[in-house]
Every structure is written in structure tokens, then in C-alpha cells.
Short mmCIF file of C-alpha atoms in Angstrom, two decimals:
data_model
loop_
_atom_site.label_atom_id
_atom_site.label_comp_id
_atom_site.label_asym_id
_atom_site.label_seq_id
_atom_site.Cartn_x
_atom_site.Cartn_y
_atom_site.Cartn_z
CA UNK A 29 0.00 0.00 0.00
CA UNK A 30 2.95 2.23 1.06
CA UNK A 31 4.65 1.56 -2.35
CA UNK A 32 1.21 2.24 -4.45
CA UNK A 33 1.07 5.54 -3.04
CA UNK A 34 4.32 6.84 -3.49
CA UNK A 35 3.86 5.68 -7.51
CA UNK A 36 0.96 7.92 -7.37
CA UNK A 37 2.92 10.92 -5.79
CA UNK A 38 5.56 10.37 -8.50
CA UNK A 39 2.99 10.33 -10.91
CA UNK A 40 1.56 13.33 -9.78
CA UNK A 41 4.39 15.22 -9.39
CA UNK A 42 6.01 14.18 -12.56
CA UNK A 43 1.97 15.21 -14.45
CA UNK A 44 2.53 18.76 -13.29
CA UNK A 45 6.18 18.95 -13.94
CA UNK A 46 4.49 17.95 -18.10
CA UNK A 47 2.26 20.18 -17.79
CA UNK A 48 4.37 23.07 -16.39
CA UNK A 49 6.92 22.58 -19.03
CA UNK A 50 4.37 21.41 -22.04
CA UNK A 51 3.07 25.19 -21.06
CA UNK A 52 5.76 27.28 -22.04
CA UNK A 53 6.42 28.64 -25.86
CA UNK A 54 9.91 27.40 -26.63
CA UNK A 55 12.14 26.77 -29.35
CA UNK A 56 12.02 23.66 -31.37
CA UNK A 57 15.15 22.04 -33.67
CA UNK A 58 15.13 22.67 -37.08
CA UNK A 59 16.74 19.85 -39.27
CA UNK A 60 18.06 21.89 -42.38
CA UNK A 61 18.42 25.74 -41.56
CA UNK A 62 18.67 26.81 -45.57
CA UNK A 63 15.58 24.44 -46.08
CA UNK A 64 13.90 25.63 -43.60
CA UNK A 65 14.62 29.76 -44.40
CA UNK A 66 13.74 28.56 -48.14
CA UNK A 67 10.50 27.46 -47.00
CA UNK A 68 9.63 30.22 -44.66
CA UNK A 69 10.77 32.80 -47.05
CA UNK A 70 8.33 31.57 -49.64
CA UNK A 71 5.58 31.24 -47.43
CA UNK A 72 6.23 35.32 -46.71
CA UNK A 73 5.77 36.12 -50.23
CA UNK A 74 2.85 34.38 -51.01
CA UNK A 75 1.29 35.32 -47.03
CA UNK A 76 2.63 37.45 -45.18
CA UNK A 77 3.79 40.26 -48.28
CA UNK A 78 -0.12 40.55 -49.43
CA UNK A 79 -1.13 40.78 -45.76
CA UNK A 80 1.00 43.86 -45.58
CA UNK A 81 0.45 45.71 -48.74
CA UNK A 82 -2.98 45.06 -48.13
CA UNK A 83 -2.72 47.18 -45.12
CA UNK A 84 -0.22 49.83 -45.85
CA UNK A 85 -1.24 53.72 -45.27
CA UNK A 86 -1.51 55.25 -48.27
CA UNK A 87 -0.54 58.76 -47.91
CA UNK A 88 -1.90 61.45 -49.81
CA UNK A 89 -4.97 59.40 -51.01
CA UNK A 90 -6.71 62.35 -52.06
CA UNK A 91 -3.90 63.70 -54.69
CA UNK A 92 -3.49 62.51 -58.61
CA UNK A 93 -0.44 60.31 -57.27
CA UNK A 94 -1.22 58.72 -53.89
CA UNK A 95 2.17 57.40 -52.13
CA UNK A 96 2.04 53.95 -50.35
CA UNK A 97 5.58 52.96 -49.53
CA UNK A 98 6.98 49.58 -49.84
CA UNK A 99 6.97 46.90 -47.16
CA UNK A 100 10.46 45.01 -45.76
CA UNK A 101 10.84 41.63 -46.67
CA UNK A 102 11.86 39.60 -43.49
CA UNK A 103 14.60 39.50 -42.00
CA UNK A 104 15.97 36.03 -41.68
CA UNK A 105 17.59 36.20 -38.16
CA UNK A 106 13.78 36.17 -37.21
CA UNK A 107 12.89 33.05 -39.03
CA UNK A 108 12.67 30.10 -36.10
CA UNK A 109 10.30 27.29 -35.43
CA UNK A 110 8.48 26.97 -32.57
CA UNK A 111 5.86 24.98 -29.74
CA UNK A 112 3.02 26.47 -27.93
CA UNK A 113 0.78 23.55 -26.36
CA UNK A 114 2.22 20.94 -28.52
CA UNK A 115 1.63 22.99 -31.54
CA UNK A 116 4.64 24.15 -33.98
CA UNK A 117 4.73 27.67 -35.67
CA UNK A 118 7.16 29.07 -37.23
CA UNK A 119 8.29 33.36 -36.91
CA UNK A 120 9.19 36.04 -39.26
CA UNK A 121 9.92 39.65 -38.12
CA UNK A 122 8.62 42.05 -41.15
CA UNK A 123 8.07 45.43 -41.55
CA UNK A 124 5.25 47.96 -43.26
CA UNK A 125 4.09 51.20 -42.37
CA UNK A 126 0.17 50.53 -41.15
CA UNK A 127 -0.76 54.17 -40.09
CA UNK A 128 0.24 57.90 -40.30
CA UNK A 129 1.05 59.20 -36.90
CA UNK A 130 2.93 62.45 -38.21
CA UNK A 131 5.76 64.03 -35.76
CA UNK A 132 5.83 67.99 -35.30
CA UNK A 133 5.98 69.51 -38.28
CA UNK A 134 4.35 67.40 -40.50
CA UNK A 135 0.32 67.41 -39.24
CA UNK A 136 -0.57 69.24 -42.57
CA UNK A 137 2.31 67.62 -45.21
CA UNK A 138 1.22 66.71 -48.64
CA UNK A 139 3.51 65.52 -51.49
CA UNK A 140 2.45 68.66 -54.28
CA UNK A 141 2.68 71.46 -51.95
CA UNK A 142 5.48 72.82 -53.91
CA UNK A 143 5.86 75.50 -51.43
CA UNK A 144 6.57 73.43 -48.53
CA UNK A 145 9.21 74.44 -45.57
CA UNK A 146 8.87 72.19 -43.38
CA UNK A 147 10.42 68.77 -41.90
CA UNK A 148 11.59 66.15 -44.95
CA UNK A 149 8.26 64.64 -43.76
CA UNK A 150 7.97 62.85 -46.95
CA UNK A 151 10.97 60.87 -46.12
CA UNK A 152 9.93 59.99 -42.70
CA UNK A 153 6.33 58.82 -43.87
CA UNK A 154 8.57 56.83 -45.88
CA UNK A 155 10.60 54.82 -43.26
CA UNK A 156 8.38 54.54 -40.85
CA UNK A 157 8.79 50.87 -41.19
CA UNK A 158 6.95 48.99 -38.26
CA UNK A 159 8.36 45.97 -37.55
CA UNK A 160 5.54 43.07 -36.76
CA UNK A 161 5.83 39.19 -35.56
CA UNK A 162 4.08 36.40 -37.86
CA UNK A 163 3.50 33.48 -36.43
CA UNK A 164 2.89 30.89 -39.32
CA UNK A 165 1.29 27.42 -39.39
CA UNK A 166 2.79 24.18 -40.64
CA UNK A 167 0.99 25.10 -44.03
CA UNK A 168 2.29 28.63 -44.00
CA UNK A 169 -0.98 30.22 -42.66
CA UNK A 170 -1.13 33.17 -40.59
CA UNK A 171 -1.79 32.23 -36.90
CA UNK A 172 -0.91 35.40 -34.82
CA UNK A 173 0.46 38.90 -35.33
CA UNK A 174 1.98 41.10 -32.97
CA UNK A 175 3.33 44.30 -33.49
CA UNK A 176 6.33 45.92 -32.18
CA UNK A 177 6.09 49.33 -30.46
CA UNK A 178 9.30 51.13 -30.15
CA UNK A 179 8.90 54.27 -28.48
CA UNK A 180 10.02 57.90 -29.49
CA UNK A 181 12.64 59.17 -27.51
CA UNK A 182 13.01 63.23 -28.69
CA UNK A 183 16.22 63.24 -27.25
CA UNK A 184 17.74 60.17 -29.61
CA UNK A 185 15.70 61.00 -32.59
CA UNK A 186 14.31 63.54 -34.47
CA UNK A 187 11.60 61.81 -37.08
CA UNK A 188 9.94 57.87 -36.23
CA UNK A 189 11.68 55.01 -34.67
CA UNK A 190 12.42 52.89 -38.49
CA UNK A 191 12.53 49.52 -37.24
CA UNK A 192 16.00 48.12 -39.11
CA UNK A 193 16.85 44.50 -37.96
CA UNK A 194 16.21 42.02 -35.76
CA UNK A 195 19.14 40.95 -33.35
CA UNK A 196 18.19 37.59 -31.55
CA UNK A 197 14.98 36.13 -29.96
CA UNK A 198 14.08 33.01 -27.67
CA UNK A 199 11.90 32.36 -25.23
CA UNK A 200 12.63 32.57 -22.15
CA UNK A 201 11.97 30.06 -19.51
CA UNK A 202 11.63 33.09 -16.67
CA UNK A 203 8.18 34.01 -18.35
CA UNK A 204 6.00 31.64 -19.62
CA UNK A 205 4.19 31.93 -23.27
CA UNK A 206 6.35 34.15 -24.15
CA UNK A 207 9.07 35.55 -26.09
CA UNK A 208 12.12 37.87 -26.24
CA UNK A 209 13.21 40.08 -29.44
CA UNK A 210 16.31 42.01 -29.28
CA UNK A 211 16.12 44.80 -32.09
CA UNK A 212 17.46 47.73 -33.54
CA UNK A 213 16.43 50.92 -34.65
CA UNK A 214 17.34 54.03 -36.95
CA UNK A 215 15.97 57.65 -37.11
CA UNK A 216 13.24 57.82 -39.64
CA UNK A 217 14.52 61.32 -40.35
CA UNK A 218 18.36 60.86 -40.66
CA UNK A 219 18.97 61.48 -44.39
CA UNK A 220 20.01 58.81 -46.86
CA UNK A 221 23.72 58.17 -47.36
CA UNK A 222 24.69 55.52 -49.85
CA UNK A 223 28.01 54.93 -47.65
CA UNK A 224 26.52 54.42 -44.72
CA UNK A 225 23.29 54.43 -42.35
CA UNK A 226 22.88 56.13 -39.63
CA UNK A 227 23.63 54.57 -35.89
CA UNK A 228 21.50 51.87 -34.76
CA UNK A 229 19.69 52.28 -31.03
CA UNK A 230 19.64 48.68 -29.49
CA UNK A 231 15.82 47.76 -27.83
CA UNK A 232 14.15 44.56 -26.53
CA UNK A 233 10.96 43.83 -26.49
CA UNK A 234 9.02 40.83 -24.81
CA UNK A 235 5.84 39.34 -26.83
CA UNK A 236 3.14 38.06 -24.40
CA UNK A 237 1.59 34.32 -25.98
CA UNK A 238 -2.27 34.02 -25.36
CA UNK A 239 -3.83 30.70 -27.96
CA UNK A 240 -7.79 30.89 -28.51
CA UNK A 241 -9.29 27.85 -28.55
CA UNK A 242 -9.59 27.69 -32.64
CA UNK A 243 -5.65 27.83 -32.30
CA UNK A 244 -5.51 31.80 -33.03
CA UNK A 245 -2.56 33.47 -31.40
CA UNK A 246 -2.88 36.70 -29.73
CA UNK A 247 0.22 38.98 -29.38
CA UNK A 248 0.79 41.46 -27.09
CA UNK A 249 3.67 43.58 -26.14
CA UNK A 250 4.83 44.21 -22.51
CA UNK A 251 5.56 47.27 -21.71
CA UNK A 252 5.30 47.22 -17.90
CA UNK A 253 7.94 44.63 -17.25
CA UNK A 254 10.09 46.29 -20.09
CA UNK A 255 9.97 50.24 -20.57
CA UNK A 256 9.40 51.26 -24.41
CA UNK A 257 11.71 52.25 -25.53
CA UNK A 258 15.01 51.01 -23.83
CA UNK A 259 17.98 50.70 -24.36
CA UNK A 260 18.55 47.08 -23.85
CA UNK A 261 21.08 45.20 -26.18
CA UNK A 262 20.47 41.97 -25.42
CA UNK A 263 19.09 39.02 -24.26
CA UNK A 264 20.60 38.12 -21.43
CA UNK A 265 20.65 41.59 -20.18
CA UNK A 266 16.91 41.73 -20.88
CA UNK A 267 16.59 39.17 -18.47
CA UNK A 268 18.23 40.75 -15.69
CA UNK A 269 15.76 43.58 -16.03
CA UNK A 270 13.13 40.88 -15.51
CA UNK A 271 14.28 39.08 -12.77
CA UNK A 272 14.77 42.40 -11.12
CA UNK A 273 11.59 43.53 -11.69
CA UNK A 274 10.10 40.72 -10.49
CA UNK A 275 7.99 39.64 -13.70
CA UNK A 276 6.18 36.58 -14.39
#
């Protein structure tokens, strides 16, 4: 009798230690990394790419030549596979400009005022690239989207955070369902030089994991347990924020 019951307090314990770790979004192994960036890359363009020019701001809708500027492919550094309750997906970081949200300056802009004085507002509009998760399906179907905030700090930059490039993600076992993403950004504003971009402004962002019961994804950022924007420029020291902070 004494033996039965400690089986079933092993099995119990070792149910909730399943369940506790079957919980969390984590990595999973990828067998071939160019097949598997071949695959995910196509699945963007025939997916994600419509998705987003489907939804890009078109600015100056009103005028004989309406401007909607191009999207950013994604960046492969951001292309990983996945499991959320037994479930794979697979990420890509990519980038469009979904809304005008015009900086000081620029409230009354439009592309034929030939008299115009202002801010190069025409260039920020331009790359105001926001960058946004897609979580795909095995069959390359959209299951979640979450988009990336990065904050305006008028001290660092003068036009829009331009989302550039994605540094590293993973999900960290600290905080479950979800998922860190160490990026960088560039001024919107800084002019174009063929030589060289302007300096990049290190951030990290963590991505909250909520599934519906049809197997949607919902996406949300946390900003509480990191500020937007920061200045974190990496992973690990992301996670010392956390654990100081205190965030589950």
C-alpha cells in the first residue's frame, strides 16, 4: 500500500512537472536551416507580403499620385520554429508602415505642396517601417500577429523610430508563453547616405503568448515589465531587467 502511493505521488508530481513545461512557448530544432529559411521565405511572399500591402497607409490618397511605400521583406535572423501547447509555428519579423502618426511639423504635409518648408516629412512617412511578428502554421498560414512598439525618444531622434533589424529572440523560460526580441532601430529622419546608415539604437521587447481555442494566437507587447523604448542590447541583459523587476 505504502509503495502504491508513493507511484501515485511520483505520478503526480512528474503530471505537473508535463504540464508546467508542455506550457511554455519554446524553441524547437530545425533539421536543415537553408531548407527551412527557403521554405519560410516563400511562405512570406505568397502570405505574409499581401497581408501587408494590403494594409499599408496610403498617404496622400486624395492627390493625382497617392504614395504607399513599400513593405520590408523579413529578416531572416527572425525566421525560427516553434511549440506552444504541442503545436509548432514558425516566426518572421517584417516590416510595413500601417498608419500615419505624423511628428511635429508634418500634421498638414502633402507631397504637391510645392511651397513646402517644413520637416523632410515625406521621407519619414517613408521609413516609418513597423516591424511586426508572424506566427505561421505548418501550411504557411497566418496564426498570430503582434506588433512591435518602439517608443520615441526626442532626445535620440528627431523623425519615427524605423525599425532596421532584428538581433536575436528566444523564449525565455523566466516568463512563460512568451518571447524575447532584441532589435534595432534608426531615425526615420536621418537622411540617406549611400556609404553608410545612420547609428542603430539597441531595444528589446518581450511578446506576451495568449492561444484561442480555434488555435488563433494573440500577441501582445509588454511594456510594464520592459519600458518602451530602452535601451537594452540583449538578451541576457533583458533578463536581468526581468528578474529584477520581479515579472512573471
Amino acid at each position: 500500500m505504502k509503495n502504491l502511493f508513493q507511484r501515485m505521488i511520483v505520478g503526480l508530481i512528474l503530471a505537473c512537472v508535463a504540464n508546467f513545461s508542455w506550457a511554455y512557448l519554446k524553441n524547437d530544432t530545425i533539421q536543415s536551416r537553408k531548407t527551412f529559411v527557403t521554405m519560410v521565405k516563400q511562405w512570406e511572399r505568397e502570405t505574409v507580403d499581401p497581408y501587408m500591402v494590403a494594409r499599408t497607409y496610403v498617404f496622400d490618397a486624395e492627390t493625382s499620385t497617392p504614395y504607399r511605400p513599400n513593405t520590408a521583406g523579413g529578416h531572416e535572423n527572425s525566421m525560427f520554429a516553434w511549440r506552444l501547447n504541442q503545436t509548432r509555428f514558425f516566426s518572421v519579423v517584417s516590416s510595413y508602415v500601417p498608419d500615419n502618426d505624423p511628428i511635429e511639423g508634418c500634421e498638414n504635409y502633402r507631397r504637391d505642396d510645392i511651397n513646402w518648408e517644413g520637416p523632410h516629412c515625406g521621407w519619414i512617412n517613408k521609413r516609418n517601417l513597423v516591424c511586426h511578428l508572424f506566427m505561421l502554421t505548418e501550411q504557411g498560414q497566418i496564426a498570430g500577429i503582434g506588433r512591435i512598439e518602439i517608443g520615441r525618444d526626442k532626445k535620440l531622434i528627431q523623425g519615427k523610430p524605423f525599425c532596421y533589424d532584428i538581433k536575436a529572440m528566444t523564449a525565455p523560460k523566466e516568463i512563460e508563453d512568451s518571447m524575447l526580441i532584441t532589435l534595432s532601430y534608426i531615425d526615420s529622419a536621418a537622411q540617406a547616405d549611400p556609404r553608410s546608415e545612420p547609428d542603430e539604437l539597441p531595444m528589446t521587447v518581450l511578446m506576451r503568448f495568449k492561444q484561442d481555442t480555434d488555435g488563433k494566437l494573440i500577441i501582445t507587447q509588454d511594456e510594464q515589465c520592459l519600458s518602451n523604448p530602452n535601451r537594452i542590447a540583449s538578451i541576457a541583459d533583458a533578463r536581468k531587467v526581468l528578474k529584477a523587476r520581479g515579472c512573471r
